[in-house]
Amino acid sequence: MNLYKATGTIGSLTMVSRVAGFARDMLLARILGPGMAADSFFVAFQLPNIFRRLFAEGAFSAAFVPLFSRKLDKDGDFGPAEKFSSEVEKFSSEVASVFVPVLIGFTALFEIFMPGIIWLMASGFQEVPGKFELTVALARITFPYLFLISMVALLTAILNSMSRFAAGASFPILLNIVLIGALLLGDRLRGDSGDDILIAYVLAGGVAIGGVVQLIWLWFWTKRSGFKLRLHRPQFTEDVKELGVIILPATFGAGVYQISQLVQLFFATQLPGGAVSHLNFADRLNQLPLGVIGIALGTAILPALSRHIGAGDKAQADRVQSNAIELAMLLTLPAAAALFVCAPAFVDAFFLGGAFDAEDSRITSAVLMALVAGLPAYVLIKVLTPAFFSRKDTKTPVYSAAIVLTFFIGFNVLFIDRFGIVGIATATAIGAWLNVVMLYTILQIRDHYRLDPALIGRLLRQIIATATMTASLIFLLPRFSEHFGGNVFERVWSIGALVLAGMLVYFGVAALTGAIDRSKLNLLLKRKAQT
């Protein structure tokens, strides 16, 4: 597998998705703004998404991909349809046949007990007349998306294991396109009535429709790959049982970020109206580099690590891990510094206007600054956890996640009244760094992986390049400040100029100081690096 090519494919398609999601939230900020309808929709939308990332894309993928990859590698199944072994297709069909009824039952239970679930998540909404009831109604519309997207995750895991990443990386684009259409339709149907709740219902329906579109998309590409997936009567075979044993602890370990989001959401709903929306808009900016870099690398290296470790080739596994860390920090460090320094500029340029006023911008900027302080840690977690899952070790991330969540909850219980929504974001960032330190320390102690001196030297040079870029941005910000909240043209060129200047300084200094391994950079650009 070509790590750099795979990362580039996943990252570029994820970038398109994040830009589409950005456009969606820009429209939502202007049309709805932070308020009751937006808060309720965000909670209803977050509920299936958190479980999707936790179970389907987190625990399930972490457990399924190594097992599937080893079967695939054993049989040499990388060719056309007729070369896929019956064992590989049988294993996938057995998993799908158990997966479907479990998902249906899980979805049905949530639909029945949705008022109680929303009360656990957002009991603070009861203080606003109609807000709790609206959230329950919207959540019942959006939650079937979990079933649809979980099936998408299964098909994506199959394709990713065969190093066919494009289809799985592109499906989020479809949801964002559907939601943009739903938002524009809802705004048109609302007319001059000012009925924000109508838009929220249309958006919730768009989530379910988007899930159907995504499933059709992945089913098409799976069939086109020649892979045959058949559903039959559920049977708990030895392979399915092994998968289940791995999934249970992996549900917690692989999903520490998602579990934190669930707890984060609970604390946010206890704050005054608009807090959930402010957190969501800030996280949209934070998720851009996280998705493009962290998720892309984490997805790309898990199959490779599983094969190398399964073959007993530690040297190759270490090389994949080191390349992933180097590339992750090369892109994440400047992104985090730029978002931190330029938070007010970015928030004004992307969200200010319509129902999103200057005070909303100020709060969202403060939340963003707190979140991005942990951005490198969020990405490193995505890069380090495959080192455990590829060894079928799901217990260690569980223990690490438990410590982080205990810290997060304790911090917010003590300080939420004092720091509000910014405190929630700060606790998330600190917890992420704590998790990174624990994960890496354990890998080192067990002699599974340790940073080599050459990599440490390049990381230090990346920090120097980041510091130089940060100084240049601080110098330039006052010279563009009056344009960040101007017309569309002013916003585009001022932010564009700021980003371009930062990139030139960072990569210029990185090249001069040797922060970039030029041989690997050439491989990245030519996409010829083989793992």
Short mmCIF file of C-alpha atoms in Angstrom, two decimals:
data_model
loop_
_atom_site.label_atom_id
_atom_site.label_comp_id
_atom_site.label_asym_id
_atom_site.label_seq_id
_atom_site.Cartn_x
_atom_site.Cartn_y
_atom_site.Cartn_z
CA MET A 1 0.00 0.00 0.00
CA ASN A 2 1.20 3.51 -0.82
CA LEU A 3 0.77 5.45 2.46
CA TYR A 4 1.31 8.87 0.91
CA LYS A 5 -0.98 8.20 -2.04
CA ALA A 6 -3.66 6.74 0.23
CA THR A 7 -3.39 9.67 2.63
CA GLY A 8 -3.54 12.10 -0.28
CA THR A 9 -6.64 10.42 -1.70
CA ILE A 10 -8.47 10.29 1.62
CA GLY A 11 -7.28 13.74 2.66
CA SER A 12 -8.23 15.49 -0.58
CA LEU A 13 -11.72 13.97 -0.64
CA THR A 14 -12.14 14.70 3.06
CA MET A 15 -11.13 18.29 2.33
CA VAL A 16 -13.93 18.53 -0.25
CA SER A 17 -16.34 17.12 2.33
CA ARG A 18 -15.18 19.55 5.01
CA VAL A 19 -15.52 22.48 2.61
CA ALA A 20 -19.06 21.34 1.78
CA GLY A 21 -19.78 20.99 5.50
CA PHE A 22 -18.32 24.42 5.98
CA ALA A 23 -20.68 25.86 3.39
CA ARG A 24 -23.56 24.10 5.12
CA ASP A 25 -22.73 25.60 8.52
CA MET A 26 -22.07 29.05 7.04
CA LEU A 27 -25.59 29.02 5.63
CA LEU A 28 -26.99 27.63 8.87
CA ALA A 29 -25.29 30.35 10.93
CA ARG A 30 -26.76 33.09 8.78
CA ILE A 31 -30.24 31.58 8.38
CA LEU A 32 -30.82 30.19 11.89
CA GLY A 33 -28.03 31.62 14.03
CA PRO A 34 -27.34 30.30 17.56
CA GLY A 35 -30.77 29.75 19.10
CA MET A 36 -33.41 27.21 20.06
CA ALA A 37 -33.94 25.68 16.60
CA ALA A 38 -30.21 25.42 15.86
CA ASP A 39 -29.38 24.01 19.32
CA SER A 40 -32.11 21.37 19.00
CA PHE A 41 -31.03 20.36 15.51
CA PHE A 42 -27.37 20.10 16.49
CA VAL A 43 -28.19 17.80 19.41
CA ALA A 44 -30.50 15.68 17.21
CA PHE A 45 -27.83 15.50 14.50
CA GLN A 46 -25.01 14.80 16.95
CA LEU A 47 -26.77 11.82 18.53
CA PRO A 48 -26.57 9.40 15.54
CA ASN A 49 -23.22 10.88 14.50
CA ILE A 50 -21.59 10.27 17.86
CA PHE A 51 -22.77 6.66 17.89
CA ARG A 52 -21.72 6.34 14.25
CA ARG A 53 -18.16 7.46 15.03
CA LEU A 54 -18.10 5.46 18.24
CA PHE A 55 -19.42 2.13 16.99
CA ALA A 56 -19.41 2.01 13.20
CA GLU A 57 -16.33 4.02 12.23
CA GLY A 58 -14.58 3.60 15.57
CA ALA A 59 -14.89 0.26 17.31
CA PHE A 60 -16.25 -1.72 14.37
CA SER A 61 -13.61 -0.54 11.89
CA ALA A 62 -10.83 -0.97 14.45
CA ALA A 63 -11.90 -4.59 14.99
CA PHE A 64 -13.04 -5.55 11.49
CA VAL A 65 -10.20 -4.13 9.38
CA PRO A 66 -7.34 -6.12 11.01
CA LEU A 67 -9.31 -9.41 10.83
CA PHE A 68 -10.42 -8.77 7.25
CA SER A 69 -6.94 -7.58 6.17
CA ARG A 70 -5.28 -10.72 7.49
CA LYS A 71 -7.71 -12.96 5.66
CA LEU A 72 -7.25 -10.88 2.54
CA ASP A 73 -3.47 -10.90 2.84
CA LYS A 74 -3.42 -14.64 3.49
CA ASP A 75 -5.31 -15.35 0.30
CA GLY A 76 -3.69 -12.62 -1.80
CA ASP A 77 -7.09 -11.14 -2.54
CA PHE A 78 -6.23 -7.89 -4.30
CA GLY A 79 -7.34 -8.72 -7.78
CA PRO A 80 -10.59 -8.74 -9.75
CA ALA A 81 -13.85 -10.22 -8.57
CA GLU A 82 -13.13 -13.80 -9.53
CA LYS A 83 -10.01 -13.85 -7.32
CA PHE A 84 -11.80 -13.07 -4.07
CA SER A 85 -11.87 -16.18 -1.94
CA SER A 86 -15.10 -17.58 -0.59
CA GLU A 87 -13.64 -17.36 2.93
CA VAL A 88 -13.21 -13.57 2.76
CA GLU A 89 -16.67 -12.99 1.34
CA LYS A 90 -18.18 -15.51 3.77
CA PHE A 91 -16.63 -13.71 6.75
CA SER A 92 -17.98 -10.33 5.59
CA SER A 93 -21.43 -11.75 4.91
CA GLU A 94 -21.54 -13.39 8.35
CA VAL A 95 -20.64 -10.07 9.97
CA ALA A 96 -23.22 -8.15 7.93
CA SER A 97 -25.95 -10.69 8.72
CA VAL A 98 -25.41 -10.17 12.47
CA PHE A 99 -24.78 -6.45 12.11
CA VAL A 100 -28.11 -5.64 10.42
CA PRO A 101 -30.55 -7.04 13.05
CA VAL A 102 -28.42 -5.59 15.88
CA LEU A 103 -28.59 -2.15 14.26
CA ILE A 104 -32.33 -2.42 13.65
CA GLY A 105 -32.95 -3.40 17.26
CA PHE A 106 -30.66 -0.66 18.57
CA THR A 107 -32.40 1.96 16.44
CA ALA A 108 -35.86 0.78 17.50
CA LEU A 109 -34.93 0.99 21.20
CA PHE A 110 -33.68 4.53 20.79
CA GLU A 111 -36.82 5.56 18.94
CA ILE A 112 -38.96 4.22 21.78
CA PHE A 113 -36.91 5.68 24.60
CA MET A 114 -35.86 8.90 22.87
CA PRO A 115 -37.40 11.27 25.47
CA GLY A 116 -35.38 9.61 28.23
CA ILE A 117 -32.20 9.62 26.12
CA ILE A 118 -32.55 13.32 25.29
CA TRP A 119 -33.22 14.01 28.97
CA LEU A 120 -29.92 12.30 29.83
CA MET A 121 -28.10 14.25 27.13
CA ALA A 122 -29.78 17.63 27.31
CA SER A 123 -31.88 17.93 30.46
CA GLY A 124 -31.07 21.63 30.54
CA PHE A 125 -33.29 22.13 27.47
CA GLN A 126 -36.35 21.60 29.67
CA GLU A 127 -35.85 25.09 31.08
CA VAL A 128 -36.83 26.60 27.71
CA PRO A 129 -40.50 25.99 26.75
CA GLY A 130 -40.76 23.67 23.76
CA LYS A 131 -37.00 23.16 23.31
CA PHE A 132 -36.85 19.69 24.85
CA GLU A 133 -39.90 18.46 22.90
CA LEU A 134 -38.48 19.86 19.65
CA THR A 135 -35.18 18.08 20.24
CA VAL A 136 -36.92 14.74 20.87
CA ALA A 137 -38.98 15.09 17.67
CA LEU A 138 -35.95 15.99 15.56
CA ALA A 139 -33.86 13.18 17.07
CA ARG A 140 -36.50 10.60 16.15
CA ILE A 141 -36.24 11.78 12.54
CA THR A 142 -32.44 11.79 12.42
CA PHE A 143 -31.62 8.64 14.40
CA PRO A 144 -32.35 6.09 11.61
CA TYR A 145 -29.30 7.66 9.97
CA LEU A 146 -27.24 5.53 12.38
CA PHE A 147 -28.44 2.30 10.74
CA LEU A 148 -27.76 3.63 7.25
CA ILE A 149 -24.32 5.06 8.01
CA SER A 150 -23.28 1.95 9.93
CA MET A 151 -23.90 -0.14 6.84
CA VAL A 152 -21.90 2.44 4.91
CA ALA A 153 -19.07 1.98 7.45
CA LEU A 154 -19.08 -1.79 6.86
CA LEU A 155 -18.79 -1.35 3.11
CA THR A 156 -16.13 1.33 3.58
CA ALA A 157 -14.09 -0.97 5.83
CA ILE A 158 -14.16 -3.67 3.14
CA LEU A 159 -13.01 -1.26 0.44
CA ASN A 160 -10.36 0.34 2.67
CA SER A 161 -8.92 -3.09 3.48
CA MET A 162 -8.44 -3.59 -0.26
CA SER A 163 -6.69 -0.17 -0.40
CA ARG A 164 -9.62 1.31 -2.34
CA PHE A 165 -10.10 4.47 -0.32
CA ALA A 166 -11.82 6.90 -2.69
CA ALA A 167 -15.43 5.73 -2.33
CA GLY A 168 -15.27 5.62 1.46
CA ALA A 169 -13.64 9.03 1.69
CA SER A 170 -16.13 10.68 -0.69
CA PHE A 171 -19.49 9.64 0.79
CA PRO A 172 -19.64 12.46 3.42
CA ILE A 173 -19.73 14.94 0.53
CA LEU A 174 -23.14 13.56 -0.46
CA LEU A 175 -24.67 14.22 2.97
CA ASN A 176 -23.45 17.81 3.00
CA ILE A 177 -24.87 18.42 -0.46
CA VAL A 178 -28.25 17.02 0.63
CA LEU A 179 -28.24 19.15 3.81
CA ILE A 180 -27.35 22.32 1.90
CA GLY A 181 -30.31 21.62 -0.37
CA ALA A 182 -32.55 20.97 2.65
CA LEU A 183 -31.43 24.21 4.30
CA LEU A 184 -32.17 26.26 1.18
CA LEU A 185 -35.53 24.49 0.75
CA GLY A 186 -36.46 25.12 4.38
CA ASP A 187 -35.56 28.78 4.09
CA ARG A 188 -37.69 29.08 0.97
CA LEU A 189 -40.67 27.33 2.60
CA ARG A 190 -40.35 29.57 5.66
CA GLY A 191 -40.59 32.72 3.58
CA ASP A 192 -41.25 35.78 5.73
CA SER A 193 -42.84 33.83 8.57
CA GLY A 194 -39.60 33.63 10.58
CA ASP A 195 -40.42 30.00 11.49
CA ASP A 196 -36.98 28.59 12.38
CA ILE A 197 -38.55 25.36 13.65
CA LEU A 198 -39.78 24.53 10.12
CA ILE A 199 -36.20 24.72 8.84
CA ALA A 200 -35.03 22.45 11.66
CA TYR A 201 -37.59 19.78 10.64
CA VAL A 202 -36.56 19.98 6.97
CA LEU A 203 -32.90 19.64 7.97
CA ALA A 204 -33.66 16.60 10.13
CA GLY A 205 -35.42 14.95 7.19
CA GLY A 206 -32.40 15.78 5.05
CA VAL A 207 -30.17 13.78 7.40
CA ALA A 208 -32.23 10.61 6.85
CA ILE A 209 -32.39 11.14 3.08
CA GLY A 210 -28.66 11.78 2.98
CA GLY A 211 -28.02 8.44 4.70
CA VAL A 212 -29.98 6.60 2.00
CA VAL A 213 -27.98 8.36 -0.73
CA GLN A 214 -24.68 7.45 0.98
CA LEU A 215 -25.64 3.77 1.32
CA ILE A 216 -26.57 3.55 -2.37
CA TRP A 217 -23.21 5.13 -3.26
CA LEU A 218 -21.12 2.64 -1.24
CA TRP A 219 -23.18 -0.34 -2.32
CA PHE A 220 -22.53 0.60 -5.95
CA TRP A 221 -18.74 0.82 -5.47
CA THR A 222 -18.58 -2.40 -3.47
CA LYS A 223 -20.39 -4.29 -6.22
CA ARG A 224 -18.18 -2.62 -8.81
CA SER A 225 -15.08 -3.86 -6.96
CA GLY A 226 -16.36 -7.38 -7.54
CA PHE A 227 -16.92 -8.13 -3.87
CA LYS A 228 -20.08 -10.10 -3.10
CA LEU A 229 -21.84 -9.42 0.19
CA ARG A 230 -24.87 -11.54 1.00
CA LEU A 231 -27.30 -11.33 3.92
CA HIS A 232 -28.62 -14.52 5.48
CA ARG A 233 -29.85 -15.85 8.83
CA PRO A 234 -27.59 -14.49 11.62
CA GLN A 235 -25.03 -17.01 12.88
CA PHE A 236 -22.50 -16.43 15.63
CA THR A 237 -19.55 -18.18 14.02
CA GLU A 238 -16.07 -18.26 15.55
CA ASP A 239 -15.00 -15.29 13.40
CA VAL A 240 -18.05 -13.27 14.41
CA LYS A 241 -17.44 -14.10 18.08
CA GLU A 242 -13.80 -13.01 17.76
CA LEU A 243 -14.95 -9.76 16.20
CA GLY A 244 -17.44 -9.22 19.01
CA VAL A 245 -14.79 -9.81 21.69
CA ILE A 246 -12.59 -7.14 20.09
CA ILE A 247 -15.45 -4.67 19.50
CA LEU A 248 -16.70 -4.48 23.09
CA PRO A 249 -13.61 -2.84 24.61
CA ALA A 250 -12.75 -1.09 21.34
CA THR A 251 -16.09 0.72 21.57
CA PHE A 252 -14.61 2.71 24.40
CA GLY A 253 -10.96 2.80 23.38
CA ALA A 254 -11.35 3.83 19.73
CA GLY A 255 -14.09 6.29 20.53
CA VAL A 256 -12.55 8.40 23.28
CA TYR A 257 -13.02 11.53 21.22
CA GLN A 258 -16.65 10.68 20.49
CA ILE A 259 -17.42 9.75 24.09
CA SER A 260 -15.90 13.06 25.13
CA GLN A 261 -18.17 14.77 22.63
CA LEU A 262 -21.20 13.08 24.17
CA VAL A 263 -20.24 14.22 27.65
CA GLN A 264 -19.22 17.58 26.21
CA LEU A 265 -22.68 17.92 24.70
CA PHE A 266 -24.31 17.18 28.05
CA PHE A 267 -22.37 19.95 29.78
CA ALA A 268 -23.01 22.38 26.90
CA THR A 269 -26.78 21.88 27.17
CA GLN A 270 -26.63 22.96 30.81
CA LEU A 271 -25.42 26.41 29.73
CA PRO A 272 -27.51 29.35 28.44
CA GLY A 273 -29.13 29.12 24.98
CA GLY A 274 -26.78 29.16 22.02
CA ALA A 275 -23.88 27.37 23.77
CA VAL A 276 -24.39 24.18 21.74
CA SER A 277 -24.39 26.20 18.52
CA HIS A 278 -21.26 28.15 19.46
CA LEU A 279 -19.45 24.90 20.22
CA ASN A 280 -20.60 23.36 16.94
CA PHE A 281 -19.50 26.30 14.80
CA ALA A 282 -16.08 26.39 16.50
CA ASP A 283 -15.66 22.66 16.11
CA ARG A 284 -16.42 22.95 12.40
CA LEU A 285 -13.18 24.91 11.97
CA ASN A 286 -11.33 22.55 14.29
CA GLN A 287 -12.58 19.49 12.40
CA LEU A 288 -11.22 20.71 9.05
CA PRO A 289 -7.55 19.80 9.69
CA LEU A 290 -8.52 16.95 12.03
CA GLY A 291 -10.53 15.24 9.31
CA VAL A 292 -8.17 15.99 6.46
CA ILE A 293 -5.02 14.91 8.32
CA GLY A 294 -5.86 12.77 11.34
CA ILE A 295 -8.72 10.66 10.01
CA ALA A 296 -6.98 10.23 6.64
CA LEU A 297 -3.76 8.96 8.21
CA GLY A 298 -5.52 6.79 10.80
CA THR A 299 -7.61 5.16 8.08
CA ALA A 300 -4.63 4.65 5.78
CA ILE A 301 -2.17 3.11 8.25
CA LEU A 302 -4.40 0.58 10.04
CA PRO A 303 -4.47 -1.98 7.19
CA ALA A 304 -0.72 -1.53 6.60
CA LEU A 305 0.17 -1.91 10.28
CA SER A 306 -2.06 -4.97 10.56
CA ARG A 307 -0.28 -6.69 7.66
CA HIS A 308 3.26 -5.83 8.80
CA ILE A 309 2.61 -6.81 12.42
CA GLY A 310 0.78 -9.96 11.36
CA ALA A 311 3.84 -10.88 9.25
CA GLY A 312 6.18 -10.16 12.18
CA ASP A 313 7.89 -7.28 10.32
CA LYS A 314 8.37 -4.75 13.14
CA ALA A 315 10.81 -2.59 11.17
CA GLN A 316 8.27 -1.95 8.43
CA ALA A 317 5.52 -1.32 10.98
CA ASP A 318 7.74 1.23 12.75
CA ARG A 319 8.47 2.94 9.46
CA VAL A 320 4.76 3.28 8.68
CA GLN A 321 4.13 4.68 12.17
CA SER A 322 7.02 7.19 11.96
CA ASN A 323 6.02 8.37 8.48
CA ALA A 324 2.47 8.92 9.70
CA ILE A 325 3.59 10.95 12.75
CA GLU A 326 5.99 13.06 10.68
CA LEU A 327 3.40 13.85 8.03
CA ALA A 328 0.70 14.47 10.66
CA MET A 329 2.75 17.02 12.59
CA LEU A 330 4.13 18.65 9.43
CA LEU A 331 0.57 19.66 8.52
CA THR A 332 -1.12 19.88 11.93
CA LEU A 333 1.27 22.13 13.86
CA PRO A 334 0.92 25.11 11.50
CA ALA A 335 -2.84 24.54 11.16
CA ALA A 336 -3.32 24.59 14.94
CA ALA A 337 -1.15 27.70 15.41
CA ALA A 338 -2.88 29.57 12.58
CA LEU A 339 -6.36 28.72 13.86
CA PHE A 340 -5.39 29.80 17.38
CA VAL A 341 -3.89 33.16 16.38
CA CYS A 342 -6.43 33.93 13.67
CA ALA A 343 -9.55 32.55 15.40
CA PRO A 344 -11.49 35.88 15.43
CA ALA A 345 -10.55 36.53 11.80
CA PHE A 346 -11.70 33.11 10.61
CA VAL A 347 -14.96 33.17 12.59
CA ASP A 348 -15.82 36.68 11.36
CA ALA A 349 -15.00 35.82 7.76
CA PHE A 350 -16.94 32.56 7.66
CA PHE A 351 -19.90 33.06 10.00
CA LEU A 352 -20.52 36.73 10.83
CA GLY A 353 -23.71 38.06 9.27
CA GLY A 354 -27.47 37.52 9.27
CA ALA A 355 -28.58 35.82 12.49
CA PHE A 356 -24.95 35.40 13.63
CA ASP A 357 -23.90 38.66 15.34
CA ALA A 358 -20.67 40.11 16.78
CA GLU A 359 -21.25 38.63 20.25
CA ASP A 360 -21.76 35.17 18.71
CA SER A 361 -18.49 35.67 16.85
CA ARG A 362 -16.62 36.62 20.03
CA ILE A 363 -17.84 33.56 21.95
CA THR A 364 -17.21 31.18 19.06
CA SER A 365 -13.67 32.55 18.61
CA ALA A 366 -12.83 31.92 22.26
CA VAL A 367 -14.16 28.36 22.03
CA LEU A 368 -12.15 27.75 18.85
CA MET A 369 -8.91 28.93 20.48
CA ALA A 370 -9.43 26.48 23.33
CA LEU A 371 -10.27 23.57 21.01
CA VAL A 372 -7.31 23.99 18.63
CA ALA A 373 -4.86 23.98 21.54
CA GLY A 374 -5.48 20.24 21.50
CA LEU A 375 -5.58 19.80 17.70
CA PRO A 376 -2.13 18.15 17.39
CA ALA A 377 -3.13 15.76 20.17
CA TYR A 378 -6.42 14.86 18.47
CA VAL A 379 -4.48 13.97 15.31
CA LEU A 380 -1.81 11.99 17.20
CA ILE A 381 -4.52 9.92 18.87
CA LYS A 382 -5.78 8.96 15.41
CA VAL A 383 -2.23 7.98 14.43
CA LEU A 384 -1.27 6.11 17.63
CA THR A 385 -4.40 4.04 18.31
CA PRO A 386 -3.93 1.84 15.18
CA ALA A 387 -0.67 0.64 16.78
CA PHE A 388 -2.80 -1.00 19.49
CA PHE A 389 -5.71 -2.20 17.36
CA SER A 390 -3.43 -3.77 14.76
CA ARG A 391 -2.09 -5.96 17.63
CA LYS A 392 -5.66 -6.80 18.75
CA ASP A 393 -4.96 -4.79 21.89
CA THR A 394 -8.13 -2.88 22.72
CA LYS A 395 -7.79 -2.92 26.50
CA THR A 396 -4.98 -0.38 26.74
CA PRO A 397 -6.87 2.39 24.92
CA VAL A 398 -9.82 1.60 27.20
CA TYR A 399 -7.80 2.34 30.32
CA SER A 400 -6.35 5.49 28.80
CA ALA A 401 -9.79 6.66 27.70
CA ALA A 402 -11.22 6.03 31.17
CA ILE A 403 -8.58 8.25 32.77
CA VAL A 404 -9.17 11.02 30.22
CA LEU A 405 -12.95 10.93 30.66
CA THR A 406 -12.62 10.99 34.44
CA PHE A 407 -10.45 14.09 34.15
CA PHE A 408 -12.86 15.74 31.68
CA ILE A 409 -15.92 15.17 33.83
CA GLY A 410 -14.16 16.27 37.01
CA PHE A 411 -12.84 19.44 35.38
CA ASN A 412 -16.29 20.47 34.13
CA VAL A 413 -18.05 19.65 37.39
CA LEU A 414 -15.60 21.96 39.18
CA PHE A 415 -15.22 24.76 36.64
CA ILE A 416 -18.21 24.88 34.27
CA ASP A 417 -19.88 27.70 36.23
CA ARG A 418 -16.67 29.71 36.12
CA PHE A 419 -15.49 29.15 32.54
CA GLY A 420 -18.69 28.14 30.72
CA ILE A 421 -18.44 26.85 27.18
CA VAL A 422 -14.76 27.85 26.89
CA GLY A 423 -13.99 25.66 29.91
CA ILE A 424 -15.59 22.67 28.20
CA ALA A 425 -13.39 23.18 25.14
CA THR A 426 -10.29 23.64 27.30
CA ALA A 427 -10.93 20.40 29.20
CA THR A 428 -11.30 18.58 25.87
CA ALA A 429 -7.90 19.83 24.68
CA ILE A 430 -6.10 19.00 27.95
CA GLY A 431 -7.66 15.53 28.00
CA ALA A 432 -6.46 14.87 24.44
CA TRP A 433 -2.85 15.67 25.36
CA LEU A 434 -3.12 13.47 28.44
CA ASN A 435 -4.30 10.63 26.23
CA VAL A 436 -1.40 11.06 23.80
CA VAL A 437 1.18 10.99 26.59
CA MET A 438 -0.29 7.78 28.02
CA LEU A 439 -0.61 6.00 24.68
CA TYR A 440 2.92 6.80 23.54
CA THR A 441 4.46 5.98 26.92
CA ILE A 442 2.83 2.54 26.90
CA LEU A 443 3.97 1.83 23.32
CA GLN A 444 7.51 2.76 24.33
CA ILE A 445 7.51 0.68 27.51
CA ARG A 446 6.27 -2.38 25.62
CA ASP A 447 8.89 -1.79 22.91
CA HIS A 448 6.15 -1.61 20.27
CA TYR A 449 7.26 1.78 19.01
CA ARG A 450 9.51 4.70 19.96
CA LEU A 451 10.40 7.96 18.21
CA ASP A 452 13.79 7.76 16.53
CA PRO A 453 16.29 10.66 16.92
CA ALA A 454 15.97 11.74 13.27
CA LEU A 455 12.21 12.09 13.60
CA ILE A 456 12.53 14.01 16.88
CA GLY A 457 14.95 16.42 15.19
CA ARG A 458 12.53 17.08 12.34
CA LEU A 459 9.65 17.60 14.80
CA LEU A 460 11.71 20.22 16.66
CA ARG A 461 12.43 21.98 13.37
CA GLN A 462 8.71 21.89 12.54
CA ILE A 463 8.04 23.66 15.85
CA ILE A 464 10.60 26.36 14.93
CA ALA A 465 8.92 26.84 11.54
CA THR A 466 5.52 27.02 13.24
CA ALA A 467 6.76 29.67 15.70
CA THR A 468 8.14 31.79 12.85
CA MET A 469 4.85 31.52 10.96
CA THR A 470 2.90 32.47 14.10
CA ALA A 471 4.98 35.63 14.52
CA SER A 472 4.33 36.62 10.91
CA LEU A 473 0.57 36.11 11.33
CA ILE A 474 0.51 38.23 14.50
CA PHE A 475 2.28 40.97 12.52
CA LEU A 476 -0.14 40.77 9.56
CA LEU A 477 -3.46 40.45 11.41
CA PRO A 478 -3.96 44.15 12.29
CA ARG A 479 -3.33 45.09 8.65
CA PHE A 480 -6.26 42.99 7.42
CA SER A 481 -8.63 43.24 10.40
CA GLU A 482 -11.10 45.71 8.87
CA HIS A 483 -11.73 43.37 5.93
CA PHE A 484 -12.59 40.13 7.77
CA GLY A 485 -16.20 41.23 8.37
CA GLY A 486 -16.62 43.11 5.07
CA ASN A 487 -18.32 42.03 1.87
CA VAL A 488 -17.74 38.60 0.33
CA PHE A 489 -14.85 39.78 -1.84
CA GLU A 490 -13.09 41.43 1.11
CA ARG A 491 -13.48 38.35 3.28
CA VAL A 492 -12.17 36.00 0.60
CA TRP A 493 -9.08 37.97 -0.36
CA SER A 494 -8.11 38.95 3.20
CA ILE A 495 -8.35 35.39 4.54
CA GLY A 496 -6.71 34.07 1.39
CA ALA A 497 -3.81 36.49 1.73
CA LEU A 498 -3.37 35.60 5.39
CA VAL A 499 -3.37 31.85 4.68
CA LEU A 500 -1.01 32.20 1.73
CA ALA A 501 1.45 34.32 3.73
CA GLY A 502 1.42 31.81 6.59
CA MET A 503 2.02 28.87 4.24
CA LEU A 504 4.90 30.59 2.48
CA VAL A 505 6.62 31.44 5.76
CA TYR A 506 6.06 28.03 7.32
CA PHE A 507 7.14 25.87 4.40
CA GLY A 508 9.98 28.26 3.56
CA VAL A 509 11.43 28.04 7.07
CA ALA A 510 10.69 24.30 7.20
CA ALA A 511 12.68 23.76 4.01
CA LEU A 512 15.59 25.93 5.20
CA THR A 513 15.85 24.28 8.62
CA GLY A 514 15.39 20.71 7.42
CA ALA A 515 12.01 20.26 9.08
CA ILE A 516 10.94 18.43 5.94
CA ASP A 517 12.66 15.23 4.91
CA ARG A 518 13.17 16.18 1.28
CA SER A 519 13.38 12.61 0.07
CA LYS A 520 10.01 11.86 1.66
CA LEU A 521 8.60 15.14 0.36
CA ASN A 522 9.55 14.10 -3.18
CA LEU A 523 7.91 10.75 -2.58
CA LEU A 524 4.82 12.51 -1.27
CA LEU A 525 4.61 14.75 -4.30
CA LYS A 526 5.28 11.93 -6.74
CA ARG A 527 3.14 9.47 -4.77
CA LYS A 528 5.67 6.67 -5.13
CA ALA A 529 6.43 5.88 -1.52
CA GLN A 530 5.75 2.22 -0.86
CA THR A 531 5.03 0.79 2.56
#
